[in-house]
Amino acid sequence: MDIARTPTTPDGNIEMADAAVEPKDPPEIRREDYTPFAWLVPETHLEFELGLESTRVRSKLTVVHNDKVSRSPTIRLNGDGLVPTSVTVDGTPTQAFAMDGDDLILTLDDNAHEIGIETEIDPSANSQLMGLYASNGMLCTQCESEGFRRITFFPDRPDVLSTYTVKMSGPKAQFPILLCNGNKVAEGEDGADHWAEWHDPWPKPSYLFALVAGDLVARNDSFTTMNGREVELNVWVRDGDLDRTEHAMESLKRSMKWDEEVFGREYDLDLYNIVAVSDFNMGAMENKGLNVFNTKYVLADPETATDGDFDGVEGVIGHEYFHNWSGNRITCRDWFQLSLKEGFTVLRDQLFSQDMGSEPVKRIEDVRVLRGAQFPEDSGPLAHPIRPDSYREISNFYTATVYNKGAEVIRMMRTMAGEEAFRKGTDLYFDRHDGEAATCEDFVKSIEDGAGLDLTQFRLWYSQAGTPKVSVELAHEGDDAVLTLSQVVPDTPGQTGKKPMPIPLKIALFDRESAKHSGEQLVVLDKASDTFRFPGFAQLPVLSINRTFSAPVTISRNIERSDLVFLARHDDDPFARYEAMQDLMVGHLVAASKGELGDDDRAAGTTDIVSALRSVIADEALDDLMRGELLSMPSQTYIMEQIEAADPGRIFEEREALKATIGTELKDELHRLYERVEAVPYSQSAEAKGARKLKTLVLVYASASDPQKAAELAAHQYDRADNMTDRQGALMVLTGIDSAERTGRLLHFYNRYRDNALVVDKWFSLQAMSLHPNVIEHVKALAQHEDFTMKNPNRVRSLYMAFAANPHGFHAASGEGYKLIADLILELDPVNAQTAARFVPSLGRWRKMEPARSAMMREQLERIAAAPKLSRDTFEQVTRSLG
């Protein structure tokens, strides 16, 4: 599952606003208490009589005792807000059942049985968008993690695998297309109604069940697998959107080919369907053979989608396809093992995207996401291991830690093993556990055996939370370079006294005169402290460390600014060169924001930064995609994370001042750069994408150094644009400048795209993320716009999540930004608790802020916690954030 490239998950709340309950602590579920389910469900038959306001569901479950556990005379079938209208055992109606809360309990003898249950649900009333719900006249499902129990009574846990046969029927005029998991078996008509029957031959857990019914059209294609089997491919969308599905289809075919070549995985059904849905809490869901996608990650063309959108579609298409093996064929034993499927699949989609585009740029983008989302999570009140030991609400563990850090942990295994040995380990994993509900330990053991590694100590990465801090000292003794490394894994909630973990660090030692090194080396720090000696250096070399970001750690070292300038100019590892440039600017901005820079130090620092950036502009060996990364400033959010008691206002001022200095000092070079790249015609080539990145970057620097001139240049770029990347980039700059150009282009943009929901989302986001001094008032006004609605998660995120990620507005000294997000959480929680809960962590960083802002953030969290009828998801997030 992918959540708009930001992890999140289903909640377990009942569908209507008035179904919210007084918050209470749900019971703690512990990993050590896991026991297999006492019954197996080898076959599940479902019948749906479909209707937007009333859908009747009939289920028949074949159940047998699980011989691996002690027999139980009762079977518990989970429900959520359901009322059984009939219950049968072996075809005979029975009243011999009991309700335990929402769950249905039956007592059975030792034989195999067929349980029949009928329920009736109202999809149109399901504002939580979990289970079966209505979206603009169509019906669709979302069942991960515990949504299936909102459809019918079932042992709704990932280790209960069943083969599904599903028959759907409904009015043909309303639901002309009927889709489900697996392969279509038959279809027919019965007067005004029609029906379709589907069968999925591969056993799956209930969270992978999917159904879609509606008026859809498809882009059709096919793929021939490596063993010569032809697979029918369909991308289903609403009429009018078909022209924007070509990129999605091509991305799917590239994903299928790549997975065969790199991981040896072949698709296993005759049919692969993707459906785009406009009302969806997530980015996409990997349901077996029927992936349900947010329209954001399907629809793309140059007129309406940016380069980032194109990349996002390809990455999410790949992610959900790769789940077919890493998540579907092998699923999770329990939800503690969530990173088993998500961490591994995130790594797979990252490697895929690297191979489809620029490997170094993709690596930088992935690390930026990790540092922006997961590192703060790891250092705050919501910190948890990638395999938690306990939880109360599983929905709160669909996090950057499980997804992104989980991917980094598996990437470290790949780094230590090497690509070839790692592939042997993954092959062994797929062979050993195909068709099973497995654990993280099963995966680690397979890599250990297949790659020939001892991962005993490495397993600590799965059980210890927190981002390790590695301290680095490089000394010169005789002809030896002496590298001393030490690590500390910080305390986190519920975990103290952490043990040292194996940390693989790629390093290179550069000769200062030749700017060359003798080869990259891998050192593994597996102790609290260790020393490594490297002979053959007549003078102290320059250290490049954690190249390619080989470990998800923070590096602490006393490095001369001149050495950072050296690495920013000469490092041959693109990530390490980017890192040096970022460190150069971060160090300057942190010191300036803390008031630690005198006039001379400030001048020397800006001179070095400008000099390093000038060398990047002049470096003809660089491609423009990488040049754009090297010329980009660190985000304000990342700078804030480096400072205790951070003052966002001061940081903003210092960052804008440095941006203005760069824009002024490099004015001529940036102007020539703009002229060069402006001539590059539109395409999806790396050259053209790099050119577009640089055009907007030049405007960003100009906006700080000469706002009026920047407004004119941005308006010129907007007016001439033949693609959304250039148009959005120009408008992004204009939104922060109080000018006539801003007002006119915003109105033009809206009028041009007012009938395209995804582009209107961009229009909301651009204004919510702007550096305009009145951004808070703009957001309040946009919330009253006729196109804004609380019922569509994309629209809510486009305005409020964009604002929460805008430190200039969110951290306003008045505290109005904090109140705005708290008000949103309280209003949204009864409508869609899952989406509401995702806004809480923005307020949960209160401990990092200077005292005045810290107090105001905490005050808003306390106000939310005190609200009546708060969902359990939001309540838990708030109380954990308060500590």
Coordinates of N, CA and C in Angstrom, one line a residue, residues 172 189 318 413 515 605 734:
K172 N -27.2 -2.6 -14.6 CA -26.2 -2.5 -15.6 C -26.0 -1.0 -16.0
E189 N -26.5 -11.4 -18.0 CA -27.5 -10.4 -17.8 C -28.8 -11.1 -17.3
G318 N 4.8 1.0 -9.8 CA 5.8 -0.1 -9.5 C 5.6 -0.6 -8.1
M413 N 21.4 -4.4 4.3 CA 21.8 -5.8 4.1 C 22.3 -6.0 2.7
A515 N 43.0 15.7 -5.6 CA 41.6 15.5 -5.5 C 41.1 14.2 -6.0
G605 N 31.6 32.7 5.5 CA 30.7 31.5 5.2 C 30.0 31.7 3.9
L734 N 5.5 33.0 -8.0 CA 4.6 34.2 -8.0 C 3.8 34.2 -6.7

